[in-house]
Amino acid sequence: MTIPVTEPARWCRLHAAEVATTQSRVLDSGRFILGPEVEQFEQEFAAFCATKEAVAVGSGTDALTLVLHALGVAGGEVVTSAHNAVATLAAIERAGAQPVLADIDADTFCLAPASVQALVGRITDRRVVTFGFNAQADVR
């Protein structure tokens, strides 16, 4: 038996009328980038996250790039999981930093603390951000 991770077709069937109305509104406006629909989404998402602001971006890679820029990693190195998507490495490079790959823990598939520690120990004059699956950003 296969259990799908997501079922977008089912969701679309359940919300077909609302989706069609929204699509028509966006297409009729001619504003496919930014515009009132995105602004409304950002406001609603910020409220959902209990924060003042939220910014919608085009992809997860864009989101990671913005976060890394905000952390000021340009010119430094970012330690990340070797068990990762290439988009994460692209985001690190787009933010002006060099990706450094750390090993993962075989049981959790998260960053292996000893591997990260070994890498951080050899980097002496740069800001380091550890970044990977289920890992918190750690700026030093």
XYZ file of N, CA and C in Angstrom:
420
model
N 0.839 -1.170 0.000
C 0.000 0.000 0.000
C 0.891 1.243 0.000
N 0.540 2.225 -0.819
C 1.273 3.478 -0.887
C 0.454 4.566 -0.211
N 1.073 5.268 0.697
C 0.420 6.394 1.362
C 1.112 7.659 0.883
N 0.404 8.527 0.160
C 1.048 9.727 -0.384
C 1.439 10.705 0.724
N 2.552 11.381 0.501
C 3.004 12.392 1.456
C 2.056 13.575 1.433
N 1.641 13.967 0.235
C 0.669 15.052 0.086
C -0.373 14.638 -0.927
N -1.492 15.292 -0.880
C -2.564 15.029 -1.836
C -3.095 16.353 -2.377
N -2.308 17.056 -3.201
C -2.782 18.350 -3.699
C -4.048 18.237 -4.542
N -4.210 17.150 -5.270
C -5.412 16.998 -6.097
C -6.667 16.951 -5.224
N -6.593 16.252 -4.102
C -7.738 16.172 -3.184
C -8.061 17.559 -2.625
N -7.004 18.283 -2.201
C -7.198 19.629 -1.667
C -7.838 20.515 -2.728
N -7.352 20.425 -3.975
C -7.900 21.245 -5.057
C -9.375 20.920 -5.307
N -9.731 19.644 -5.243
C -11.142 19.278 -5.426
C -12.003 19.886 -4.314
N -11.519 19.837 -3.096
C -12.279 20.365 -1.963
C -12.442 21.880 -2.029
N -11.462 22.562 -2.635
C -11.458 24.024 -2.655
C -11.536 24.581 -4.076
N -12.084 23.816 -4.999
C -12.084 24.178 -6.423
C -12.711 25.548 -6.685
N -13.842 25.837 -6.081
C -14.522 27.110 -6.339
C -13.672 28.290 -5.867
N -13.115 28.166 -4.664
C -12.281 29.248 -4.125
C -11.011 29.434 -4.965
N -10.402 28.336 -5.383
C -9.198 28.406 -6.213
C -9.518 29.075 -7.546
N -10.620 28.691 -8.169
C -11.007 29.274 -9.460
C -11.275 30.768 -9.336
N -11.935 31.169 -8.274
C -12.214 32.591 -8.050
C -10.917 33.374 -7.872
N -10.016 32.832 -7.075
C -8.735 33.501 -6.837
C -7.909 33.561 -8.111
N -7.858 32.460 -8.856
C -7.120 32.458 -10.123
C -7.673 33.510 -11.075
N -8.968 33.573 -11.195
C -9.589 34.561 -12.079
C -9.250 35.979 -11.639
N -9.307 36.235 -10.339
C -9.006 37.574 -9.815
C -7.567 37.966 -10.153
N -6.632 37.028 -9.963
C -5.219 37.317 -10.250
C -5.014 37.498 -11.747
N -5.558 36.604 -12.557
C -5.382 36.706 -14.009
C -6.017 37.975 -14.562
N -7.196 38.328 -14.065
C -7.866 39.540 -14.529
C -7.092 40.802 -14.147
N -6.411 40.767 -13.009
C -5.655 41.948 -12.557
C -4.370 42.137 -13.363
N -3.824 41.038 -13.899
C -2.562 41.116 -14.621
C -1.353 41.243 -13.702
N -1.551 41.143 -12.401
C -0.450 41.259 -11.432
C -0.109 39.859 -10.941
N 0.892 39.262 -11.592
C 1.267 37.884 -11.282
C 2.394 37.808 -10.262
N 3.069 38.922 -10.047
C 4.162 38.999 -9.074
C 3.811 40.109 -8.098
N 3.927 39.795 -6.823
C 3.557 40.728 -5.763
C 2.077 41.054 -5.873
N 1.671 42.273 -5.627
C 0.263 42.629 -5.721
C -0.508 42.341 -4.453
N -1.797 42.631 -4.481
C -2.629 42.532 -3.277
C -2.795 41.107 -2.749
N -2.802 40.104 -3.623
C -2.949 38.720 -3.153
C -1.761 38.316 -2.294
N -0.564 38.655 -2.748
C 0.644 38.316 -1.995
C 0.706 39.124 -0.701
N 0.353 40.396 -0.787
C 0.352 41.240 0.419
C -0.610 40.693 1.476
N -1.781 40.260 1.042
C -2.737 39.678 1.978
C -2.189 38.396 2.591
N -1.585 37.553 1.752
C -0.974 36.317 2.260
C 0.089 36.639 3.307
N 0.969 37.608 3.012
C 2.036 37.957 3.947
C 1.461 38.418 5.291
N 0.411 39.236 5.242
C -0.222 39.709 6.477
C -0.846 38.562 7.261
N -1.554 37.681 6.569
C -2.197 36.560 7.248
C -1.165 35.581 7.805
N -0.092 35.355 7.049
C 0.937 34.435 7.520
C 1.680 35.020 8.715
N 1.957 36.319 8.692
C 2.600 36.971 9.832
C 1.726 36.846 11.077
N 0.431 37.054 10.920
C -0.488 36.907 12.054
C -0.482 35.470 12.565
N -0.496 34.503 11.648
C -0.462 33.085 12.019
C 0.808 32.764 12.811
N 1.930 33.377 12.424
C 3.221 33.131 13.090
C 3.431 34.034 14.295
N 2.459 34.881 14.590
C 2.536 35.815 15.715
C 3.782 36.699 15.614
N 3.990 37.265 14.427
C 5.105 38.175 14.203
C 4.594 39.396 13.458
N 5.399 40.451 13.432
C 4.952 41.678 12.787
C 4.914 41.582 11.271
N 5.876 40.879 10.700
C 5.981 40.859 9.243
C 6.347 39.471 8.725
N 5.984 39.227 7.487
C 6.385 38.022 6.765
C 6.632 38.436 5.320
N 7.548 37.769 4.671
C 7.866 38.072 3.282
C 7.709 36.799 2.460
N 6.881 36.864 1.442
C 6.719 35.739 0.528
C 7.840 35.792 -0.502
N 8.401 34.636 -0.808
C 9.460 34.551 -1.810
C 9.096 33.471 -2.819
N 9.878 33.388 -3.887
C 9.554 32.489 -4.968
C 9.895 31.036 -4.727
N 10.784 30.766 -3.758
C 11.206 29.380 -3.535
C 11.852 29.247 -2.164
N 12.049 28.008 -1.760
C 12.767 27.744 -0.517
C 14.214 28.193 -0.608
N 14.800 28.083 -1.804
C 16.178 28.554 -1.994
C 16.259 30.053 -1.750
N 15.288 30.801 -2.269
C 15.250 32.249 -2.015
C 15.111 32.539 -0.525
N 14.274 31.779 0.161
C 14.077 31.983 1.598
C 15.378 31.749 2.365
N 16.069 30.640 2.059
C 17.338 30.358 2.731
C 18.375 31.433 2.428
N 18.432 31.886 1.174
C 19.378 32.927 0.794
C 19.136 34.196 1.604
N 17.870 34.606 1.737
C 17.547 35.810 2.507
C 17.939 35.672 3.972
N 17.662 34.514 4.556
C 18.029 34.288 5.958
C 19.541 34.374 6.132
N 20.268 33.751 5.229
C 21.732 33.774 5.325
C 22.277 35.179 5.123
N 21.695 35.949 4.203
C 22.085 37.351 4.042
C 21.830 38.113 5.344
N 20.662 37.894 5.937
C 20.310 38.585 7.181
C 21.280 38.236 8.303
N 21.796 37.014 8.306
C 22.762 36.597 9.317
C 24.169 37.123 9.032
N 24.363 37.678 7.845
C 25.652 38.275 7.505
C 26.761 37.268 7.264
N 26.460 36.195 6.566
C 27.459 35.138 6.373
C 28.407 35.383 5.203
N 28.175 36.434 4.433
C 29.014 36.692 3.255
C 30.483 36.717 3.651
N 31.301 36.014 2.878
C 32.732 35.941 3.158
C 33.107 34.869 4.154
N 32.124 34.238 4.752
C 32.391 33.202 5.746
C 32.074 31.821 5.227
N 31.948 30.908 6.144
C 31.636 29.533 5.824
C 30.369 29.131 6.566
N 29.589 28.283 5.948
C 28.368 27.783 6.560
C 28.482 26.265 6.636
N 28.427 25.752 7.841
C 28.481 24.306 8.044
C 27.069 23.776 7.894
N 26.908 22.809 7.020
C 25.597 22.227 6.768
C 25.720 20.714 6.634
N 24.617 20.065 6.624
C 24.576 18.607 6.535
C 24.996 18.118 5.157
N 25.787 17.077 5.123
C 26.135 16.447 3.853
C 24.913 15.737 3.267
N 23.942 15.435 4.103
C 22.685 14.796 3.690
C 21.671 15.912 3.475
N 21.793 16.592 2.349
C 21.050 17.818 2.135
C 20.684 17.965 0.671
N 19.830 18.910 0.386
C 19.450 19.214 -0.989
C 20.463 20.179 -1.595
N 20.693 20.050 -2.885
C 21.636 20.938 -3.560
C 21.165 22.391 -3.464
N 19.870 22.620 -3.334
C 19.349 23.983 -3.206
C 19.889 24.681 -1.962
N 20.141 23.938 -0.898
C 20.723 24.529 0.306
C 22.126 25.031 0.020
N 22.905 24.237 -0.695
C 24.264 24.659 -1.053
C 24.215 25.870 -1.971
N 23.270 25.888 -2.897
C 23.113 27.035 -3.792
C 22.779 28.291 -2.997
N 21.915 28.179 -2.008
C 21.548 29.331 -1.185
C 22.757 29.865 -0.427
N 23.567 28.976 0.109
C 24.764 29.385 0.843
C 25.697 30.147 -0.096
N 25.898 29.603 -1.286
C 26.774 30.267 -2.249
C 26.184 31.593 -2.718
N 24.875 31.646 -2.943
C 24.229 32.898 -3.353
C 24.339 33.967 -2.277
N 24.442 33.554 -1.022
C 24.595 34.507 0.074
C 26.050 34.950 0.250
N 26.940 34.438 -0.595
C 28.330 34.863 -0.557
C 29.197 34.090 0.402
N 28.755 32.925 0.818
C 29.525 32.114 1.757
C 29.919 30.793 1.092
N 30.789 30.075 1.766
C 31.239 28.782 1.266
C 30.596 27.676 2.091
N 29.928 26.709 1.433
C 29.365 25.595 2.194
C 30.464 24.642 2.663
N 30.326 24.174 3.891
C 31.234 23.183 4.458
C 30.350 22.036 4.927
N 30.612 20.841 4.422
C 29.732 19.709 4.697
C 30.172 18.923 5.921
N 29.224 18.722 6.824
C 29.451 17.935 8.034
C 28.741 16.594 7.895
N 29.245 15.602 8.604
C 28.619 14.285 8.610
C 27.291 14.338 9.358
N 26.485 13.308 9.108
C 25.222 13.182 9.812
C 25.289 12.037 10.806
N 24.378 12.069 11.750
C 24.219 10.982 12.701
C 23.422 9.884 12.012
N 23.917 8.685 12.009
C 23.274 7.575 11.290
C 21.894 7.228 11.844
N 21.645 7.529 13.104
C 20.354 7.197 13.695
C 19.293 8.262 13.442
N 19.695 9.532 13.456
C 18.723 10.620 13.334
C 18.738 11.308 11.976
N 19.807 11.123 11.225
C 20.015 11.811 9.948
C 20.160 13.321 10.121
N 20.362 13.778 11.345
C 20.628 15.187 11.630
C 22.140 15.386 11.668
N 22.545 16.642 11.749
C 23.968 16.917 11.863
C 24.556 16.179 13.052
N 25.721 15.583 12.843
C 26.428 14.898 13.928
C 27.214 15.949 14.703
N 26.893 16.175 15.956
C 27.562 17.224 16.724
C 29.086 17.143 16.702
N 29.638 15.945 16.787
C 31.100 15.805 16.791
C 31.693 16.266 15.459
N 31.013 15.989 14.373
C 31.491 16.411 13.059
C 31.458 17.933 12.947
N 30.370 18.528 13.408
C 30.262 19.987 13.374
C 31.330 20.605 14.257
N 31.514 20.067 15.450
C 32.516 20.598 16.378
C 33.909 20.554 15.765
N 34.227 19.474 15.081
C 35.542 19.358 14.442
C 35.728 20.427 13.369
N 34.677 20.717 12.629
C 34.756 21.734 11.585
C 34.827 23.135 12.174
N 34.028 23.389 13.202
C 34.035 24.706 13.844
C 35.379 24.965 14.508
N 35.971 23.940 15.063
C 37.254 24.096 15.738
C 38.373 24.537 14.820
N 38.276 24.243 13.534
C 39.347 24.640 12.627
C 39.079 25.986 11.959
N 37.892 26.521 12.153
C 37.560 27.837 11.601
C 37.698 28.844 12.734
N 38.690 29.722 12.637
C 38.978 30.587 13.778
C 38.539 32.027 13.602
N 38.509 32.533 12.397
C 38.259 33.961 12.240
C 36.985 34.276 11.462
N 36.062 33.335 11.378
C 34.863 33.556 10.582
C 33.624 33.203 11.367
N 32.548 33.870 11.017
C 31.259 33.520 11.598
C 30.839 32.176 11.032
N 30.306 31.326 11.852
C 29.889 29.993 11.417
C 28.412 29.820 11.735
N 27.683 29.329 10.789
C 26.278 29.007 11.009
C 26.115 27.527 10.723
N 25.633 26.774 11.698
C 25.333 25.374 11.425
C 23.904 25.321 10.938
N 23.688 24.581 9.895
C 22.392 24.597 9.250
C 22.128 23.235 8.642
N 21.041 22.597 9.006
C 20.743 21.294 8.430
C 19.386 20.811 8.878
N 19.029 19.624 8.476
C 17.747 19.060 8.849
C 17.594 19.047 10.362
N 16.477 19.591 10.836
C 16.132 19.580 12.262
C 17.202 20.192 13.152
N 17.974 21.109 12.605
C 19.020 21.752 13.400
C 18.702 23.235 13.538
N 19.000 23.794 14.666
C 18.815 25.218 14.899
C 20.018 25.964 14.343
N 19.770 27.188 13.830
C 20.899 28.020 13.402
C 21.697 28.407 14.646
N 22.984 28.310 14.562
C 23.856 28.602 15.694
C 24.948 29.546 15.203
N 24.784 30.848 15.493
C 25.739 31.840 15.034
C 26.780 32.065 16.111
N 28.036 31.944 15.751
C 29.128 32.136 16.716
C 29.946 33.321 16.304
